[in-house]
Amino acid sequence: MNPHQAATHEPPLTGVDTAAFSCPSCNGEKVSLFHRVEAFPVHSTLNMKTRQMALEYPRGRIHLGFCPQCGFISNVGFDPDLIHYSSQCEEPQWYSPTFTAFARSQASDLIDRYGLYGKDIMEIGCGKGDFLILLCELGNNRGVGFDPAYVDERNFSEARKRVTFITDYYTEKYRDYGADFICCRMTLEHIHSCGAFVRMLRASIGDRETTVFFQVPDVTRILRDCCFEDIYYEHCSYFSAGSLARLFRDCGFHVLDVRKAYGEQYLTLEARPADTSTNAARTFENDQALLAGFVGDFQERVRRKMERWRSLLSAFHRQGKRVVLWGSGSKAVAFTTCLGIQREVEYTVDINPYRQGTFLPGTGQPIVAPAFLCDYRPDVVVVMNAVYVTEIRGELDRLGLHPEILTLESPFRKENPQ
Ligand SMILES: [Zn+2]
């Protein structure tokens, strides 16, 4: 057996004793396991300097459990001690014009709707600080950002002098850092004890006038469309619109809004601390039965989808076609690890210069710049996130390349440029 073909969805999970697991969101005790990947690289965004490091990087268990009470999904096999976020972690999105335009539009919208001019903004999990800096630039705001992966050398904005960055996790010891607006984007899904975290944040806010803005991946889409590429070790917590809103209401917030964003991949929540009782749930939040339905046959649907991908990539390989992935983030790690991809894909492309020259965690493909493809001349490009397909097609056109472009949503039809 191939030692790196570590992901498995066999045997079925029936009969697994889940009595020991309680829900990290609502403390419910009926969590049931429904999906597992036995050996997944614990870091997807950490730069791997050598192929050997990429292949041999420590792996952990993904055992997804569903709480029928609140709809929350958690990796009950998660070990937080395996995770070490540092400046060597690289989130590639900000090099994409598509993502930058989305973030700028989102920042402008929040500034307009909440009157964020000359205010104090806090960001929990600010990454390299790009979004916080944007909020402070556009609204002349002051900021404080928390993230162990922050790197100051890359920050050249005039707003930098109004922002304090703390290279640490946000915990209750920082409760004196009050703010008019607290944002936390793509971070809550990395926190296993999410109930305890949101309660800690609510206690830290106290009776201050504060609005909170959270953004997480939407698990409803992942379950409905079998997006196995969106399940990885660093994401130990998975939310739907309902389970996200329920968590905040349970922790003493008045939920102002829950929306989908970015091609329906993200959920955003806006809330304010409530004095006594929180506002009533809206109809769409009652999604536990819908989620239970998706969870019921998820393992079998994912198995079928992965089989189709393996067959397709094997066929390309037999035909001598050169296949590359575009995107080296967590989706690529999940895609290659779960499918056990080896020689079927030789390279993965990334526009982030800090990713280029490193290797994909798990399966070890070299990460290359788009210009590399001029010599390599791929026959097929598999785009890891369909939201970037227009941008990628434009880049390939500029390079004079016209490979077949596949997305993960539509694996067996060619993308139509029109
Ligand atoms: Zn629960």
GROMACS .gro file of C-alpha atoms and ligand atoms in nm:
model
  419
    1MET     CA    1   0.000   0.000   0.000
    2ASN     CA    2   0.118   0.347  -0.077
    3PRO     CA    3   0.219   0.498   0.261
    4HIS     CA    4   0.099   0.843   0.158
    5GLN     CA    5  -0.239   0.723   0.045
    6ALA     CA    6  -0.347   0.793   0.397
    7ALA     CA    7  -0.698   0.922   0.356
    8THR     CA    8  -0.962   0.658   0.384
    9HIS     CA    9  -1.334   0.659   0.419
   10GLU     CA   10  -1.357   0.285   0.487
   11PRO     CA   11  -1.488   0.105   0.679
   12PRO     CA   12  -1.826   0.264   0.747
   13LEU     CA   13  -1.865   0.436   1.081
   14THR     CA   14  -2.160   0.236   1.206
   15GLY     CA   15  -2.118   0.109   1.557
   16VAL     CA   16  -1.861   0.368   1.665
   17ASP     CA   17  -1.901   0.453   2.031
   18THR     CA   18  -1.957   0.825   2.054
   19ALA     CA   19  -2.061   0.830   2.418
   20ALA     CA   20  -1.741   1.011   2.514
   21PHE     CA   21  -1.803   1.312   2.290
   22SER     CA   22  -2.002   1.616   2.386
   23CYS     CA   23  -2.068   1.912   2.157
   24PRO     CA   24  -1.804   2.189   2.196
   25SER     CA   25  -2.070   2.443   2.099
   26CYS     CA   26  -2.380   2.353   2.306
   27ASN     CA   27  -2.247   2.072   2.532
   28GLY     CA   28  -2.512   1.836   2.385
   29GLU     CA   29  -2.427   1.469   2.437
   30LYS     CA   30  -2.569   1.304   2.126
   31VAL     CA   31  -2.280   1.379   1.890
   32SER     CA   32  -2.259   1.112   1.620
   33LEU     CA   33  -1.961   1.042   1.394
   34PHE     CA   34  -2.035   1.056   1.022
   35HIS     CA   35  -1.707   1.110   0.833
   36ARG     CA   36  -1.341   1.040   0.884
   37VAL     CA   37  -1.002   1.083   0.726
   38GLU     CA   38  -0.747   0.887   0.925
   39ALA     CA   39  -0.418   1.069   0.855
   40PHE     CA   40  -0.431   1.428   0.741
   41PRO     CA   41  -0.133   1.670   0.753
   42VAL     CA   42  -0.196   1.882   1.060
   43HIS     CA   43  -0.085   2.200   0.880
   44SER     CA   44  -0.204   2.287   0.530
   45THR     CA   45  -0.080   2.644   0.508
   46LEU     CA   46   0.260   2.599   0.671
   47ASN     CA   47   0.542   2.641   0.416
   48MET     CA   48   0.721   2.309   0.361
   49LYS     CA   49   1.081   2.383   0.264
   50THR     CA   50   1.160   2.033   0.132
   51ARG     CA   51   0.962   1.754  -0.032
   52GLN     CA   52   1.063   1.522   0.249
   53MET     CA   53   0.923   1.761   0.509
   54ALA     CA   54   0.599   1.783   0.310
   55LEU     CA   55   0.566   1.404   0.287
   56GLU     CA   56   0.663   1.332   0.645
   57TYR     CA   57   0.481   1.617   0.818
   58PRO     CA   58   0.283   1.498   1.123
   59ARG     CA   59  -0.071   1.386   1.055
   60GLY     CA   60  -0.382   1.376   1.266
   61ARG     CA   61  -0.730   1.225   1.265
   62ILE     CA   62  -1.033   1.395   1.118
   63HIS     CA   63  -1.340   1.236   1.277
   64LEU     CA   64  -1.637   1.462   1.211
   65GLY     CA   65  -1.918   1.447   1.463
   66PHE     CA   66  -2.263   1.602   1.421
   67CYS     CA   67  -2.466   1.744   1.708
   68PRO     CA   68  -2.838   1.702   1.625
   69GLN     CA   69  -2.928   1.943   1.903
   70CYS     CA   70  -2.754   2.254   1.766
   71GLY     CA   71  -2.633   2.140   1.421
   72PHE     CA   72  -2.268   2.205   1.500
   73ILE     CA   73  -2.004   1.980   1.343
   74SER     CA   74  -1.671   1.919   1.512
   75ASN     CA   75  -1.360   1.715   1.452
   76VAL     CA   76  -1.383   1.504   1.765
   77GLY     CA   77  -1.040   1.356   1.681
   78PHE     CA   78  -0.875   1.698   1.689
   79ASP     CA   79  -0.565   1.745   1.904
   80PRO     CA   80  -0.491   2.118   1.952
   81ASP     CA   81  -0.138   2.034   2.070
   82LEU     CA   82  -0.048   1.929   1.713
   83ILE     CA   83  -0.119   2.278   1.577
   84HIS     CA   84   0.135   2.560   1.595
   85TYR     CA   85   0.043   2.871   1.398
   86SER     CA   86   0.350   3.082   1.322
   87SER     CA   87   0.490   3.337   1.079
   88GLN     CA   88   0.570   3.042   0.850
   89CYS     CA   89   0.198   2.993   0.787
   90GLU     CA   90   0.090   3.143   0.458
   91GLU     CA   91  -0.267   3.227   0.356
   92PRO     CA   92  -0.234   3.287  -0.018
   93GLN     CA   93  -0.559   3.468  -0.093
   94TRP     CA   94  -0.444   3.830  -0.075
   95TYR     CA   95  -0.239   3.794  -0.393
   96SER     CA   96  -0.558   3.736  -0.589
   97PRO     CA   97  -0.731   4.042  -0.744
   98THR     CA   98  -1.063   3.857  -0.704
   99PHE     CA   99  -1.012   3.814  -0.330
  100THR     CA  100  -0.874   4.164  -0.280
  101ALA     CA  101  -1.180   4.314  -0.454
  102PHE     CA  102  -1.410   4.104  -0.232
  103ALA     CA  103  -1.228   4.210   0.087
  104ARG     CA  104  -1.227   4.577  -0.015
  105SER     CA  105  -1.599   4.568  -0.092
  106GLN     CA  106  -1.670   4.391   0.239
  107ALA     CA  107  -1.462   4.647   0.435
  108SER     CA  108  -1.638   4.941   0.264
  109ASP     CA  109  -1.979   4.788   0.334
  110LEU     CA  110  -1.901   4.739   0.705
  111ILE     CA  111  -1.762   5.092   0.735
  112ASP     CA  112  -2.075   5.237   0.571
  113ARG     CA  113  -2.330   5.035   0.765
  114TYR     CA  114  -2.167   5.072   1.107
  115GLY     CA  115  -2.025   5.424   1.065
  116LEU     CA  116  -1.668   5.306   1.124
  117TYR     CA  117  -1.487   5.640   1.095
  118GLY     CA  118  -1.228   5.736   1.357
  119LYS     CA  119  -1.321   5.429   1.563
  120ASP     CA  120  -1.132   5.156   1.746
  121ILE     CA  121  -1.128   4.828   1.554
  122MET     CA  122  -1.005   4.493   1.684
  123GLU     CA  123  -0.935   4.190   1.468
  124ILE     CA  124  -0.896   3.845   1.623
  125GLY     CA  125  -0.694   3.619   1.391
  126CYS     CA  126  -0.579   3.904   1.167
  127GLY     CA  127  -0.330   3.692   0.968
  128LYS     CA  128  -0.081   3.926   0.802
  129GLY     CA  129  -0.304   4.222   0.896
  130ASP     CA  130  -0.440   4.305   0.550
  131PHE     CA  131  -0.810   4.335   0.640
  132LEU     CA  132  -0.751   4.532   0.960
  133ILE     CA  133  -0.522   4.772   0.775
  134LEU     CA  134  -0.787   4.810   0.505
  135LEU     CA  135  -1.054   4.900   0.764
  136CYS     CA  136  -0.816   5.152   0.921
  137GLU     CA  137  -0.714   5.301   0.584
  138LEU     CA  138  -1.066   5.338   0.446
  139GLY     CA  139  -1.226   5.475   0.766
  140ASN     CA  140  -0.927   5.648   0.926
  141ASN     CA  141  -0.973   5.406   1.217
  142ARG     CA  142  -0.735   5.284   1.488
  143GLY     CA  143  -0.672   4.912   1.521
  144VAL     CA  144  -0.539   4.627   1.726
  145GLY     CA  145  -0.482   4.288   1.567
  146PHE     CA  146  -0.409   3.949   1.724
  147ASP     CA  147  -0.240   3.666   1.537
  148PRO     CA  148   0.064   3.447   1.607
  149ALA     CA  149   0.123   3.437   1.228
  150TYR     CA  150   0.152   3.815   1.185
  151VAL     CA  151   0.464   3.938   1.001
  152ASP     CA  152   0.544   4.307   1.032
  153GLU     CA  153   0.802   4.332   0.753
  154ARG     CA  154   0.532   4.307   0.486
  155ASN     CA  155   0.322   4.597   0.613
  156PHE     CA  156   0.382   4.924   0.425
  157SER     CA  157   0.051   5.108   0.474
  158GLU     CA  158   0.031   5.465   0.603
  159ALA     CA  159  -0.233   5.328   0.844
  160ARG     CA  160   0.028   5.101   1.006
  161LYS     CA  161   0.113   5.371   1.262
  162ARG     CA  162  -0.245   5.363   1.394
  163VAL     CA  163  -0.249   4.984   1.440
  164THR     CA  164  -0.102   4.766   1.715
  165PHE     CA  165  -0.025   4.407   1.624
  166ILE     CA  166   0.009   4.144   1.895
  167THR     CA  167   0.164   3.817   1.777
  168ASP     CA  168  -0.043   3.599   2.007
  169TYR     CA  169  -0.381   3.429   2.032
  170TYR     CA  170  -0.662   3.645   2.168
  171THR     CA  171  -0.747   3.528   2.520
  172GLU     CA  172  -0.913   3.680   2.825
  173LYS     CA  173  -0.582   3.833   2.933
  174TYR     CA  174  -0.639   4.088   2.654
  175ARG     CA  175  -0.990   4.183   2.770
  176ASP     CA  176  -0.882   4.542   2.837
  177TYR     CA  177  -0.838   4.598   2.462
  178GLY     CA  178  -1.189   4.732   2.403
  179ALA     CA  179  -1.314   4.824   2.057
  180ASP     CA  180  -1.614   4.974   1.880
  181PHE     CA  181  -1.599   4.694   1.625
  182ILE     CA  182  -1.449   4.346   1.661
  183CYS     CA  183  -1.396   4.132   1.354
  184CYS     CA  184  -1.288   3.771   1.339
  185ARG     CA  185  -1.263   3.630   0.989
  186MET     CA  186  -1.179   3.269   0.901
  187THR     CA  187  -1.062   3.200   1.256
  188LEU     CA  188  -1.351   3.055   1.462
  189GLU     CA  189  -1.339   2.737   1.251
  190HIS     CA  190  -0.982   2.685   1.383
  191ILE     CA  191  -1.098   2.694   1.747
  192HIS     CA  192  -1.212   2.359   1.887
  193SER     CA  193  -1.373   2.487   2.207
  194CYS     CA  194  -1.576   2.744   2.017
  195GLY     CA  195  -1.847   2.770   2.284
  196ALA     CA  196  -1.592   2.858   2.551
  197PHE     CA  197  -1.424   3.106   2.312
  198VAL     CA  198  -1.741   3.298   2.223
  199ARG     CA  199  -1.844   3.306   2.592
  200MET     CA  200  -1.498   3.440   2.681
  201LEU     CA  201  -1.533   3.711   2.414
  202ARG     CA  202  -1.881   3.806   2.540
  203ALA     CA  203  -1.748   3.833   2.897
  204SER     CA  204  -1.451   4.042   2.778
  205ILE     CA  205  -1.681   4.288   2.598
  206GLY     CA  206  -1.884   4.337   2.917
  207ASP     CA  207  -2.122   4.629   2.880
  208ARG     CA  208  -1.925   4.813   2.609
  209GLU     CA  209  -2.109   4.928   2.294
  210THR     CA  210  -1.948   4.689   2.047
  211THR     CA  211  -2.046   4.523   1.720
  212VAL     CA  212  -1.889   4.187   1.633
  213PHE     CA  213  -1.841   4.052   1.281
  214PHE     CA  214  -1.751   3.686   1.225
  215GLN     CA  215  -1.684   3.503   0.900
  216VAL     CA  216  -1.652   3.125   0.866
  217PRO     CA  217  -1.691   2.864   0.589
  218ASP     CA  218  -2.053   2.749   0.538
  219VAL     CA  219  -2.076   2.377   0.617
  220THR     CA  220  -2.419   2.351   0.452
  221ARG     CA  221  -2.256   2.388   0.109
  222ILE     CA  222  -1.978   2.144   0.205
  223LEU     CA  223  -2.232   1.880   0.309
  224ARG     CA  224  -2.475   1.940   0.021
  225ASP     CA  225  -2.209   1.939  -0.253
  226CYS     CA  226  -1.970   1.685  -0.090
  227CYS     CA  227  -1.686   1.938  -0.085
  228PHE     CA  228  -1.428   1.702   0.064
  229GLU     CA  229  -1.161   1.958  -0.031
  230ASP     CA  230  -1.304   2.189   0.235
  231ILE     CA  231  -1.248   1.947   0.524
  232TYR     CA  232  -0.898   1.965   0.670
  233TYR     CA  233  -0.720   1.935   1.000
  234GLU     CA  234  -0.679   2.304   1.082
  235HIS     CA  235  -1.057   2.343   1.051
  236CYS     CA  236  -1.185   2.161   1.357
  237SER     CA  237  -1.522   2.346   1.379
  238TYR     CA  238  -1.786   2.363   1.105
  239PHE     CA  239  -2.086   2.598   1.112
  240SER     CA  240  -2.415   2.640   0.930
  241ALA     CA  241  -2.615   2.962   0.941
  242GLY     CA  242  -2.829   2.809   1.215
  243SER     CA  243  -2.552   2.662   1.429
  244LEU     CA  244  -2.350   2.984   1.408
  245ALA     CA  245  -2.645   3.202   1.511
  246ARG     CA  246  -2.743   2.959   1.789
  247LEU     CA  247  -2.392   2.970   1.936
  248PHE     CA  248  -2.392   3.350   1.952
  249ARG     CA  249  -2.742   3.370   2.097
  250ASP     CA  250  -2.651   3.108   2.360
  251CYS     CA  251  -2.345   3.313   2.453
  252GLY     CA  252  -2.543   3.634   2.510
  253PHE     CA  253  -2.539   3.811   2.174
  254HIS     CA  254  -2.820   3.976   1.982
  255VAL     CA  255  -2.777   3.843   1.627
  256LEU     CA  256  -2.824   4.127   1.376
  257ASP     CA  257  -2.761   3.938   1.055
  258VAL     CA  258  -2.632   3.613   0.904
  259ARG     CA  259  -2.542   3.613   0.533
  260LYS     CA  260  -2.367   3.404   0.271
  261ALA     CA  261  -2.067   3.554   0.090
  262TYR     CA  262  -1.796   3.476  -0.166
  263GLY     CA  263  -1.976   3.242  -0.400
  264GLU     CA  264  -2.177   3.109  -0.103
  265GLN     CA  265  -1.857   2.961   0.046
  266TYR     CA  266  -1.859   3.186   0.352
  267LEU     CA  267  -2.108   3.276   0.623
  268THR     CA  268  -2.092   3.613   0.793
  269LEU     CA  269  -2.255   3.698   1.125
  270GLU     CA  270  -2.304   4.041   1.277
  271ALA     CA  271  -2.406   4.068   1.642
  272ARG     CA  272  -2.415   4.293   1.942
  273PRO     CA  273  -2.394   4.199   2.309
  274ALA     CA  274  -2.741   4.153   2.457
  275ASP     CA  275  -2.827   4.283   2.803
  276THR     CA  276  -3.065   4.014   2.920
  277SER     CA  277  -3.243   3.805   2.658
  278THR     CA  278  -3.132   3.769   2.295
  279ASN     CA  279  -3.354   3.819   1.991
  280ALA     CA  280  -3.562   3.534   1.850
  281ALA     CA  281  -3.423   3.297   1.588
  282ARG     CA  282  -3.528   3.349   1.227
  283THR     CA  283  -3.686   3.067   1.027
  284PHE     CA  284  -3.376   2.985   0.821
  285GLU     CA  285  -3.182   2.920   1.140
  286ASN     CA  286  -3.391   2.608   1.209
  287ASP     CA  287  -3.168   2.395   0.989
  288GLN     CA  288  -3.091   2.096   1.216
  289ALA     CA  289  -3.316   1.857   1.018
  290LEU     CA  290  -3.170   1.972   0.684
  291LEU     CA  291  -2.817   1.918   0.816
  292ALA     CA  292  -2.909   1.577   0.961
  293GLY     CA  293  -3.031   1.476   0.614
  294PHE     CA  294  -2.706   1.581   0.446
  295VAL     CA  295  -2.498   1.413   0.717
  296GLY     CA  296  -2.691   1.085   0.686
  297ASP     CA  297  -2.551   0.982   0.347
  298PHE     CA  298  -2.248   1.214   0.333
  299GLN     CA  299  -1.988   0.940   0.363
  300GLU     CA  300  -2.134   0.741   0.073
  301ARG     CA  301  -2.179   1.048  -0.149
  302VAL     CA  302  -1.821   1.159  -0.080
  303ARG     CA  303  -1.691   0.811  -0.156
  304ARG     CA  304  -1.863   0.814  -0.496
  305LYS     CA  305  -1.735   1.164  -0.578
  306MET     CA  306  -1.378   1.070  -0.488
  307GLU     CA  307  -1.399   0.756  -0.701
  308ARG     CA  308  -1.499   0.967  -1.002
  309TRP     CA  309  -1.203   1.198  -0.946
  310ARG     CA  310  -0.957   0.909  -0.907
  311SER     CA  311  -1.085   0.753  -1.230
  312LEU     CA  312  -1.058   1.078  -1.419
  313LEU     CA  313  -0.705   1.157  -1.299
  314SER     CA  314  -0.593   0.799  -1.368
  315ALA     CA  315  -0.731   0.825  -1.721
  316PHE     CA  316  -0.542   1.151  -1.780
  317HIS     CA  317  -0.225   0.984  -1.650
  318ARG     CA  318  -0.266   0.681  -1.880
  319GLN     CA  319  -0.317   0.919  -2.174
  320GLY     CA  320   0.008   1.096  -2.088
  321LYS     CA  321  -0.169   1.424  -2.010
  322ARG     CA  322   0.008   1.673  -1.789
  323VAL     CA  323  -0.221   1.781  -1.504
  324VAL     CA  324  -0.149   2.063  -1.259
  325LEU     CA  325  -0.352   2.203  -0.973
  326TRP     CA  326  -0.403   2.578  -0.944
  327GLY     CA  327  -0.403   2.685  -0.579
  328SER     CA  328  -0.177   2.539  -0.307
  329GLY     CA  329  -0.387   2.620  -0.001
  330SER     CA  330  -0.582   2.388   0.222
  331LYS     CA  331  -0.823   2.283  -0.054
  332ALA     CA  332  -0.530   2.145  -0.258
  333VAL     CA  333  -0.394   1.960   0.045
  334ALA     CA  334  -0.735   1.803   0.113
  335PHE     CA  335  -0.789   1.719  -0.255
  336THR     CA  336  -0.453   1.545  -0.302
  337THR     CA  337  -0.444   1.380   0.040
  338CYS     CA  338  -0.798   1.240   0.022
  339LEU     CA  339  -0.748   1.112  -0.333
  340GLY     CA  340  -0.398   0.980  -0.258
  341ILE     CA  341  -0.261   1.163  -0.561
  342GLN     CA  342   0.098   1.085  -0.661
  343ARG     CA  343   0.228   1.099  -1.017
  344GLU     CA  344  -0.111   1.193  -1.162
  345VAL     CA  345  -0.031   1.553  -1.067
  346GLU     CA  346   0.331   1.673  -1.077
  347TYR     CA  347   0.296   2.039  -0.981
  348THR     CA  348   0.064   2.285  -0.815
  349VAL     CA  349   0.058   2.652  -0.910
  350ASP     CA  350   0.026   2.945  -0.672
  351ILE     CA  351   0.043   3.320  -0.737
  352ASN     CA  352   0.167   3.385  -0.381
  353PRO     CA  353   0.546   3.429  -0.411
  354TYR     CA  354   0.589   3.310  -0.051
  355ARG     CA  355   0.438   2.971  -0.144
  356GLN     CA  356   0.646   2.923  -0.460
  357GLY     CA  357   0.951   2.704  -0.412
  358THR     CA  358   0.789   2.512  -0.126
  359PHE     CA  359   0.606   2.177  -0.139
  360LEU     CA  360   0.245   2.075  -0.091
  361PRO     CA  361   0.193   1.929   0.259
  362GLY     CA  362   0.101   1.560   0.245
  363THR     CA  363   0.165   1.460  -0.116
  364GLY     CA  364   0.474   1.677  -0.179
  365GLN     CA  365   0.410   1.835  -0.521
  366PRO     CA  366   0.641   2.134  -0.586
  367ILE     CA  367   0.457   2.468  -0.573
  368VAL     CA  368   0.544   2.675  -0.878
  369ALA     CA  369   0.473   3.021  -1.021
  370PRO     CA  370   0.231   3.054  -1.315
  371ALA     CA  371   0.523   3.135  -1.551
  372PHE     CA  372   0.661   2.785  -1.488
  373LEU     CA  373   0.374   2.654  -1.702
  374CYS     CA  374   0.520   2.819  -2.016
  375ASP     CA  375   0.781   2.543  -2.027
  376TYR     CA  376   0.576   2.268  -1.864
  377ARG     CA  377   0.274   2.322  -2.093
  378PRO     CA  378  -0.001   2.144  -1.896
  379ASP     CA  379  -0.290   1.976  -2.076
  380VAL     CA  380  -0.527   2.013  -1.780
  381VAL     CA  381  -0.550   2.269  -1.499
  382VAL     CA  382  -0.766   2.171  -1.201
  383VAL     CA  383  -0.877   2.489  -1.026
  384MET     CA  384  -0.905   2.439  -0.649
  385ASN     CA  385  -1.152   2.724  -0.596
  386ALA     CA  386  -1.400   2.802  -0.872
  387VAL     CA  387  -1.434   3.161  -0.755
  388TYR     CA  388  -1.094   3.228  -0.919
  389VAL     CA  389  -1.160   3.057  -1.253
  390THR     CA  390  -1.198   3.379  -1.457
  391GLU     CA  391  -0.882   3.524  -1.304
  392ILE     CA  392  -0.691   3.202  -1.376
  393ARG     CA  393  -0.816   3.179  -1.733
  394GLY     CA  394  -0.695   3.537  -1.787
  395GLU     CA  395  -0.352   3.451  -1.648
  396LEU     CA  396  -0.324   3.141  -1.871
  397ASP     CA  397  -0.429   3.351  -2.173
  398ARG     CA  398  -0.154   3.603  -2.094
  399LEU     CA  399   0.095   3.315  -2.084
  400GLY     CA  400  -0.032   3.197  -2.425
  401LEU     CA  401  -0.159   2.870  -2.275
  402HIS     CA  402  -0.496   2.711  -2.340
  403PRO     CA  403  -0.522   2.392  -2.132
  404GLU     CA  404  -0.846   2.226  -2.037
  405ILE     CA  405  -0.971   2.393  -1.718
  406LEU     CA  406  -1.164   2.189  -1.462
  407THR     CA  407  -1.320   2.305  -1.139
  408LEU     CA  408  -1.404   2.084  -0.843
  409GLU     CA  409  -1.774   2.158  -0.882
  410SER     CA  410  -1.794   2.035  -1.240
  411PRO     CA  411  -1.526   1.770  -1.281
  412PHE     CA  412  -1.650   1.620  -1.603
  413ARG     CA  413  -1.734   1.915  -1.818
  414LYS     CA  414  -1.499   2.171  -1.970
  415GLU     CA  415  -1.540   2.522  -1.839
  416ASN     CA  416  -1.701   2.729  -2.108
  417PRO     CA  417  -1.521   3.063  -2.142
  418GLN     CA  418  -1.844   3.225  -2.244
  419ZN      ZN  419  -2.441   2.110   1.986
   0.00000   0.00000   0.00000
